[in-house]
Amino acid sequence: QGLIFTAATWGALSSQTATAELERESWTKQPGKPFSNYGAPSDYEKKVIRWIMANDDAPGNGVSWTPLHELEGIVTPSGLHFERHHNGVPAIDPERHRLLIHGLVKRPLTFSVSDLLQYPMQSRLCFIECGGNSNAGWRSEPIQTQVGYFHGMASCSEWTGVPLSVVLQEAGIKGRAKWIIAEGGDASMMNISLPLDKALDDCLLALYQNGERLRAENGYPLRLLVPGWEGVLNVKWLRRLHLAAKPVMARNETAKYTELLPSGKARQFSFVMEPKSVITHPSFGHRLDRHGLYQISGLAWSGRGKIAKVEVSADGGKSWAEAELQEPVLPQCFTRFRIPWRWQGQDVVLKSRAFDETGAVQPERSELIAKRGRHGYFHYNAIVSWAITEAGEISHVYL
Amino acid sequence: QGLIFTAATWGALSSQTATAELERESWTKQPGKPFSNYGAPSDYEKKVIRWIMANDDAPGNGVSWTPLHELEGIVTPSGLHFERHHNGVPAIDPERHRLLIHGLVKRPLTFSVSDLLQYPMQSRLCFIECGGNSNAGWRSEPIQTQVGYFHGMASCSEWTGVPLSVVLQEAGIKGRAKWIIAEGGDASMMNISLPLDKALDDCLLALYQNGERLRAENGYPLRLLVPGWEGVLNVKWLRRLHLAAKPVMARNETAKYTELLPSGKARQFSFVMEPKSVITHPSFGHRLDRHGLYQISGLAWSGRGKIAKVEVSADGGKSWAEAELQEPVLPQCFTRFRIPWRWQGQDVVLKSRAFDETGAVQPERSELIAKRGRHGYFHYNAIVSWAITEAGEISHVYL
Amino acid sequence: EELIGPGLGIQASPAMLKQWNRDVFPDGAGLPSGQGSAREGEVVYRAHCIGCHGPEGRGGSAEELAGAEHSLIDDPPDKTIGTYWPYATTLFDFTRRSMPLSNPGSLTDDQVYAVTAYLLYLNRIIGPDDEMNAQLLPAVVMPNQDGFIDNYRRDD
Amino acid sequence: EELIGPGLGIQASPAMLKQWNRDVFPDGAGLPSGQGSAREGEVVYRAHCIGCHGPEGRGGSAEELAGAEHSLIDDPPDKTIGTYWPYATTLFDFTRRSMPLSNPGSLTDDQVYAVTAYLLYLNRIIGPDDEMNAQLLPAVVMPNQDGFIDNYRRDD
Ligand code: HEC
Ligand code: HEC
Ligand SMILES: [Ca+2]
Ligand SMILES: [Ca+2]
Ligand SMILES: [Ca+2]
Ligand SMILES: [Ca+2]
Ligand SMILES: [Ca+2]
Ligand SMILES: [Ca+2]
Ligand SMILES: [Co+2]
Ligand SMILES: [Co+2]
């Protein structure tokens, strides 16, 4: 109907102006806005926000989600990177900030931010995903909300920083060191234990996000980047690295970010974010208002490495077709998948499932629950199903 | 000296508090700022801006530069993407915007933005560079300014959009069509001619930039992406594509964006941005305040394809060493190169030169001038030389 | 041939095509009816252009529109409409779509023909009483008509 | 071994190490001197914690700190300090660094020992007159001490 209205408008315009000069839209008839030192999204895109869920008594405690349902490609604009803060966003003066490396090292050292900016750096496109992302999937009824407010505690940026191995070499690691306790410089001063071998493998002291210096809510002036591992390890506002023989058993590696199993035991040090995928278009909140060709588009990622394959089903999982992966496919990075699909108005259930290069496969929800029970809370990575009615309405279903 | 001062500070702090509770920085003692729907850079990074040079009588006519000297990695944050506007930034209502495809087509068609959002899309990381970028290099005296205000009419984003070939197929191209005249919907209504074969090869109707919908100053709601070709072809606020047998000979493909040669003839339809590189760290505006190890870091790109190699010289071009290229190396995309370098306080001249996969090489300034003279104005891509004095001061030199 | 897209384009009406297409080609295709002389154009110029481009196309804050003192092979060369622009139709096309910068689209086609004629006159290409219209404009031979080398997919 | 970085780190002073290191390990490493009893802790709790965590650690806007009604294998399970936390030292470590959320770092070590003791008491792990200090805290055996499976680099 919108389209018929459109044609009518042009028809009307044309008869009005048949003999006059060429008609121009209002925005072509006067100079536009001037240049800006730092841009912001269009006024017409004000609905594209990270949605905030915080504690009324503690407004800096909560999360805000990346609106994945509004985005395309793989980069998350920094202004929409998800937030998880324990006690708000500190306004750290970078000239006063220091990183201390101590514990089982030969030389306890401090570094200023301007020191670290002179170190060799590397860049990588990498997702960060909260261990609690998608946890609404554990609920007994399928949550009806847009993709971003279900799976949007995951975002993907180009991070640039100093390999942790470089500064650890300078401090000199003692043989007994097996863990690093990282501490943030916010009001929560969160600490958490990271295995030393991961630290030496691929962790970065990140200084830049998507080209510019870190955003305050993403750890300015310094954050730990722990590629592919749960978000809480990517300590923001990083101020201290404590090399130790054992983990500190912090609140966020015991009381939280552990998965209670049906046996009553809990998985601890469950670091890696397992393969996940979700169809972002079409998805809950969209409506199919015509029959014909659509492009199914979604995101897949795995903390284990590269996505090897994404399969899509339009019949609730009976048959699967391989989607195209947008190049480049990078390890521990969002991977955009797309596949053409023709909808003729039938009831359908769309699903996607991710396979990574290590052979790990995204499980069906029933498989995940069979393995982990219903109360793991963290590390929910099951296949997501979207049911589409004949009227084109889309809902989240468990199948 | 800054470092000695630092150590002294901690010494002082420690004696003050030896017996009290653990001292904490002010920002760890009170809750931080709450969540935000859309983030912005840290208050401590307010100097990182695109610098504006506009016409006083026509504030929407001019440019603003990406501060490449402040950035790392390859992604340009959208808020810092360079701007070139002829008459300001229009505030286009996306619901009223239409794209018209007409001329040598079987079916002249209009598309609304919401139509185009339902088309198959692709994403790619790609630079856009103004044909006039780096033109200060033509001056007889080397300009002394930061890298961004010299070479920063180039930026790199992840663009997502509909392949132009898809909508052209729908309109049905007539055999005589060889060019497409693209027109923007701003107050300048700029038009320019694009060869049809390029349009069918890899051009996109871009709808998203770095994950989110285009920024207004980058063409919201729709821009043409012409990978690797001069910026002016990447028409913003795209409203019309006119298929024709010949170019329209618009002002911006005759009076501008053509390169006058010493013969008095001018190169026209000089589309491809040739290989270029520049060392961003260290560079003009930085100062080396110590001897020892540095990481030289810079950007290279070529409109012809992938960067194959970047070489760096620390002796004014007598000898060259191959820099490391940050993966992934993508066609028509910024490529970050880095190489370690030890400075012992001697006078040096740093240079970088880019080679692309087609065999094209970034020329020395003297070679470029020998070929093109001094008055080409556009397409300056010569090697940039930074001279460093014994005192660590850095200036731009011609060598 | 099966469509690779969903086929959502709407047929454009002839009226829309006429309204939207303002491209003017060197052969005159796209030029509207109407006319204007260089003398009439001077009036337009004084009213709408002189503030930015200066008297007789020189000395304003915006681009110089006439009055080259050097040729294209002098150092520095002098690129103006008279010395550099290859087609007179470009002047009409650009002025109609983009000028006056402070109020684009505000001139009638007659005014655009007139100010185009005036700029051609200032550049000593036509006389002060000459007029421009859809027939005469594409027939103007610009001094630098042959000044351009098509560089597309050449390798220098 | 030659450094791969420029070697700009500054030796940290022992005083700085002492001030900055607030990690408390299960074996008690990192605990400061000082002490506090559960009864003293109740006073601290009423003054600084009750507003968010509620009376006796329940019913506030923030996390429940005591009063589990179910076990870990009930449906739903009840994860509290008493049923879930494996080490008492974590309580000291977390409270000292992060609580009270509205004014973190404002308690003395004695107050942190005391409120830690009070929370252990509320969870029925120690008695109302028991005290905590650097020796006693790591000796507390938490009910769920053996409740965790180290999953690092295991494949389930
Ligand atoms: C408010 C200032 C302003 C006014 C008024 C104005 N112009 Fe311009 N004009 C400019 C600017 C600025 C440019 C450069 C535009 C660009 O960079 O795209 C320009 C460019 C031009 C050019 C192209 C010059 C070249 O060498 O590429 C022509 C021709 C021109 N104007 C003609 C006119 C005419 C005719 C009028 C009046 C009908 C007019 N202008 C009124 C500011 C103005
Ligand atoms: C202004 C509100 C507020 C006050 C006051 C406060 N807390 Fe908290 N507390 C919270 C919030 C919110 C959390 C969750 C923190 C997070 O998500 O990191 C929390 C978490 C905790 C936890 C961890 C619970 C768990 O299961 O992980 C403990 C223990 C705790 N607080 C103890 C205290 C003590 C002891 C005090 C007083 C000395 C106190 N709190 C005062 C808001 C408060
Ligand atoms: Ca975990
Ligand atoms: Ca050109
Ligand atoms: Ca001149
Ligand atoms: Ca008329
Ligand atoms: Ca409970
Ligand atoms: Ca004390
Ligand atoms: Co986990
Ligand atoms: Co060119």
PDB file of N, CA and C in Angstrom, chain A residues 3 7 10 13-15 17-18 21-25 28-31 290 293 342, chain C residues 2 4-6 8 10 15 18-20 22 96-97 101-105 108-109:
ATOM      1  N   LEU A   3       3.505   1.510  -1.405  1.00  0.00           N
ATOM      2  CA  LEU A   3       4.062   1.675  -2.737  1.00  0.00           C
ATOM      3  C   LEU A   3       3.074   2.350  -3.667  1.00  0.00           C
ATOM      4  N   ALA A   7       3.523   6.046  -5.784  1.00  0.00           N
ATOM      5  CA  ALA A   7       3.318   6.342  -7.197  1.00  0.00           C
ATOM      6  C   ALA A   7       2.321   7.485  -7.345  1.00  0.00           C
ATOM      7  N   TRP A  10       3.936  10.865  -6.837  1.00  0.00           N
ATOM      8  CA  TRP A  10       4.704  11.388  -7.959  1.00  0.00           C
ATOM      9  C   TRP A  10       3.782  11.852  -9.070  1.00  0.00           C
ATOM     10  N   LEU A  13       2.491  15.302  -8.063  1.00  0.00           N
ATOM     11  CA  LEU A  13       3.553  16.290  -8.202  1.00  0.00           C
ATOM     12  C   LEU A  13       3.723  16.686  -9.661  1.00  0.00           C
ATOM     13  N   SER A  14       3.735  15.677 -10.526  1.00  0.00           N
ATOM     14  CA  SER A  14       4.072  15.942 -11.907  1.00  0.00           C
ATOM     15  C   SER A  14       3.029  16.841 -12.561  1.00  0.00           C
ATOM     16  N   SER A  15       1.752  16.618 -12.273  1.00  0.00           N
ATOM     17  CA  SER A  15       0.750  17.446 -12.941  1.00  0.00           C
ATOM     18  C   SER A  15       0.816  18.886 -12.416  1.00  0.00           C
ATOM     19  N   THR A  17       3.400  20.523 -11.763  1.00  0.00           N
ATOM     20  CA  THR A  17       4.589  21.270 -12.133  1.00  0.00           C
ATOM     21  C   THR A  17       4.964  21.073 -13.589  1.00  0.00           C
ATOM     22  N   ALA A  18       4.019  20.606 -14.361  1.00  0.00           N
ATOM     23  CA  ALA A  18       4.351  20.213 -15.728  1.00  0.00           C
ATOM     24  C   ALA A  18       5.025  21.328 -16.513  1.00  0.00           C
ATOM     25  N   GLU A  21       9.583  25.066 -13.555  1.00  0.00           N
ATOM     26  CA  GLU A  21      10.952  24.538 -13.493  1.00  0.00           C
ATOM     27  C   GLU A  21      10.920  23.175 -12.805  1.00  0.00           C
ATOM     28  N   LEU A  22      12.059  22.508 -12.835  1.00  0.00           N
ATOM     29  CA  LEU A  22      12.158  21.186 -12.217  1.00  0.00           C
ATOM     30  C   LEU A  22      11.878  21.291 -10.723  1.00  0.00           C
ATOM     31  N   GLU A  23      10.995  20.418 -10.296  1.00  0.00           N
ATOM     32  CA  GLU A  23      10.646  20.391  -8.871  1.00  0.00           C
ATOM     33  C   GLU A  23      11.802  19.787  -8.069  1.00  0.00           C
ATOM     34  N   ARG A  24      12.081  20.300  -6.916  1.00  0.00           N
ATOM     35  CA  ARG A  24      13.142  19.747  -6.071  1.00  0.00           C
ATOM     36  C   ARG A  24      12.610  19.513  -4.669  1.00  0.00           C
ATOM     37  N   GLU A  25      13.090  18.448  -4.025  1.00  0.00           N
ATOM     38  CA  GLU A  25      12.727  18.234  -2.631  1.00  0.00           C
ATOM     39  C   GLU A  25      13.292  19.375  -1.784  1.00  0.00           C
ATOM     40  N   THR A  28      16.965  19.907  -1.160  1.00  0.00           N
ATOM     41  CA  THR A  28      17.871  20.271  -2.262  1.00  0.00           C
ATOM     42  C   THR A  28      17.786  21.757  -2.563  1.00  0.00           C
ATOM     43  N   LYS A  29      16.953  22.467  -1.824  1.00  0.00           N
ATOM     44  CA  LYS A  29      16.717  23.871  -2.156  1.00  0.00           C
ATOM     45  C   LYS A  29      17.398  24.849  -1.209  1.00  0.00           C
ATOM     46  N   GLN A  30      18.065  24.326  -0.196  1.00  0.00           N
ATOM     47  CA  GLN A  30      18.770  25.224   0.720  1.00  0.00           C
ATOM     48  C   GLN A  30      20.027  24.521   1.190  1.00  0.00           C
ATOM     49  N   PRO A  31      21.058  25.283   1.493  1.00  0.00           N
ATOM     50  CA  PRO A  31      22.302  24.655   1.951  1.00  0.00           C
ATOM     51  C   PRO A  31      22.031  23.741   3.141  1.00  0.00           C
ATOM     52  N   ARG A 290       4.951  -9.283   2.107  1.00  0.00           N
ATOM     53  CA  ARG A 290       4.791  -9.662   0.697  1.00  0.00           C
ATOM     54  C   ARG A 290       5.323 -11.081   0.535  1.00  0.00           C
ATOM     55  N   LEU A 293      10.991 -13.087  -2.902  1.00  0.00           N
ATOM     56  CA  LEU A 293      12.380 -13.322  -2.533  1.00  0.00           C
ATOM     57  C   LEU A 293      12.805 -12.465  -1.336  1.00  0.00           C
ATOM     58  N   ARG A 342      12.831 -17.770  -0.718  1.00  0.00           N
ATOM     59  CA  ARG A 342      11.576 -17.349  -1.340  1.00  0.00           C
ATOM     60  C   ARG A 342      10.427 -17.750  -0.424  1.00  0.00           C
TER      61      ARG A 342
ATOM     62  N   GLU C   2      15.792 -14.721 -14.884  1.00  0.00           N
ATOM     63  CA  GLU C   2      15.150 -14.601 -13.579  1.00  0.00           C
ATOM     64  C   GLU C   2      15.827 -13.502 -12.753  1.00  0.00           C
ATOM     65  N   ILE C   4      17.489 -11.508  -9.810  1.00  0.00           N
ATOM     66  CA  ILE C   4      18.271 -11.907  -8.637  1.00  0.00           C
ATOM     67  C   ILE C   4      17.841 -11.117  -7.406  1.00  0.00           C
ATOM     68  N   GLY C   5      17.013 -10.113  -7.592  1.00  0.00           N
ATOM     69  CA  GLY C   5      16.453  -9.358  -6.462  1.00  0.00           C
ATOM     70  C   GLY C   5      14.967  -9.624  -6.349  1.00  0.00           C
ATOM     71  N   PRO C   6      14.327  -9.039  -5.344  1.00  0.00           N
ATOM     72  CA  PRO C   6      12.899  -9.294  -5.122  1.00  0.00           C
ATOM     73  C   PRO C   6      11.976  -8.546  -6.076  1.00  0.00           C
ATOM     74  N   LEU C   8      11.148  -5.132  -6.489  1.00  0.00           N
ATOM     75  CA  LEU C   8      10.241  -4.190  -5.830  1.00  0.00           C
ATOM     76  C   LEU C   8      10.209  -2.813  -6.483  1.00  0.00           C
ATOM     77  N   ILE C  10       9.263   0.293  -8.728  1.00  0.00           N
ATOM     78  CA  ILE C  10       7.975   0.774  -9.253  1.00  0.00           C
ATOM     79  C   ILE C  10       8.263   1.503 -10.558  1.00  0.00           C
ATOM     80  N   ALA C  15       5.975  11.635 -16.365  1.00  0.00           N
ATOM     81  CA  ALA C  15       6.017  12.948 -15.709  1.00  0.00           C
ATOM     82  C   ALA C  15       7.157  13.012 -14.702  1.00  0.00           C
ATOM     83  N   LYS C  18      10.511  13.321 -16.452  1.00  0.00           N
ATOM     84  CA  LYS C  18      10.717  14.674 -16.952  1.00  0.00           C
ATOM     85  C   LYS C  18      11.146  15.601 -15.805  1.00  0.00           C
ATOM     86  N   GLN C  19      10.484  15.473 -14.673  1.00  0.00           N
ATOM     87  CA  GLN C  19      10.813  16.328 -13.535  1.00  0.00           C
ATOM     88  C   GLN C  19      12.179  16.049 -12.945  1.00  0.00           C
ATOM     89  N   TRP C  20      12.510  14.763 -12.905  1.00  0.00           N
ATOM     90  CA  TRP C  20      13.721  14.401 -12.169  1.00  0.00           C
ATOM     91  C   TRP C  20      14.990  14.543 -12.986  1.00  0.00           C
ATOM     92  N   ARG C  22      17.646  16.124 -14.837  1.00  0.00           N
ATOM     93  CA  ARG C  22      18.154  17.444 -15.179  1.00  0.00           C
ATOM     94  C   ARG C  22      19.549  17.356 -15.803  1.00  0.00           C
ATOM     95  N   ARG C  96      22.332  25.268 -13.132  1.00  0.00           N
ATOM     96  CA  ARG C  96      20.938  24.967 -12.829  1.00  0.00           C
ATOM     97  C   ARG C  96      20.791  24.073 -11.613  1.00  0.00           C
ATOM     98  N   ARG C  97      21.672  23.110 -11.466  1.00  0.00           N
ATOM     99  CA  ARG C  97      21.507  22.176 -10.337  1.00  0.00           C
ATOM    100  C   ARG C  97      22.081  22.720  -9.031  1.00  0.00           C
ATOM    101  N   LEU C 101      24.579  28.998  -4.847  1.00  0.00           N
ATOM    102  CA  LEU C 101      24.804  28.075  -3.747  1.00  0.00           C
ATOM    103  C   LEU C 101      23.897  28.373  -2.543  1.00  0.00           C
ATOM    104  N   SER C 102      23.601  29.623  -2.330  1.00  0.00           N
ATOM    105  CA  SER C 102      22.765  29.989  -1.178  1.00  0.00           C
ATOM    106  C   SER C 102      21.286  29.705  -1.426  1.00  0.00           C
ATOM    107  N   ASN C 103      20.914  29.454  -2.654  1.00  0.00           N
ATOM    108  CA  ASN C 103      19.497  29.259  -2.973  1.00  0.00           C
ATOM    109  C   ASN C 103      19.341  28.436  -4.253  1.00  0.00           C
ATOM    110  N   PRO C 104      19.864  27.231  -4.244  1.00  0.00           N
ATOM    111  CA  PRO C 104      19.902  26.450  -5.480  1.00  0.00           C
ATOM    112  C   PRO C 104      18.498  26.115  -5.984  1.00  0.00           C
ATOM    113  N   GLY C 105      18.374  26.077  -7.298  1.00  0.00           N
ATOM    114  CA  GLY C 105      17.079  25.739  -7.879  1.00  0.00           C
ATOM    115  C   GLY C 105      16.141  26.929  -7.943  1.00  0.00           C
ATOM    116  N   THR C 108      14.923  30.546 -12.907  1.00  0.00           N
ATOM    117  CA  THR C 108      14.171  29.952 -14.017  1.00  0.00           C
ATOM    118  C   THR C 108      15.168  29.488 -15.069  1.00  0.00           C
ATOM    119  N   ASP C 109      14.683  28.649 -15.981  1.00  0.00           N
ATOM    120  CA  ASP C 109      15.563  28.189 -17.049  1.00  0.00           C
ATOM    121  C   ASP C 109      16.057  29.373 -17.886  1.00  0.00           C
TER     122      ASP C 109
END
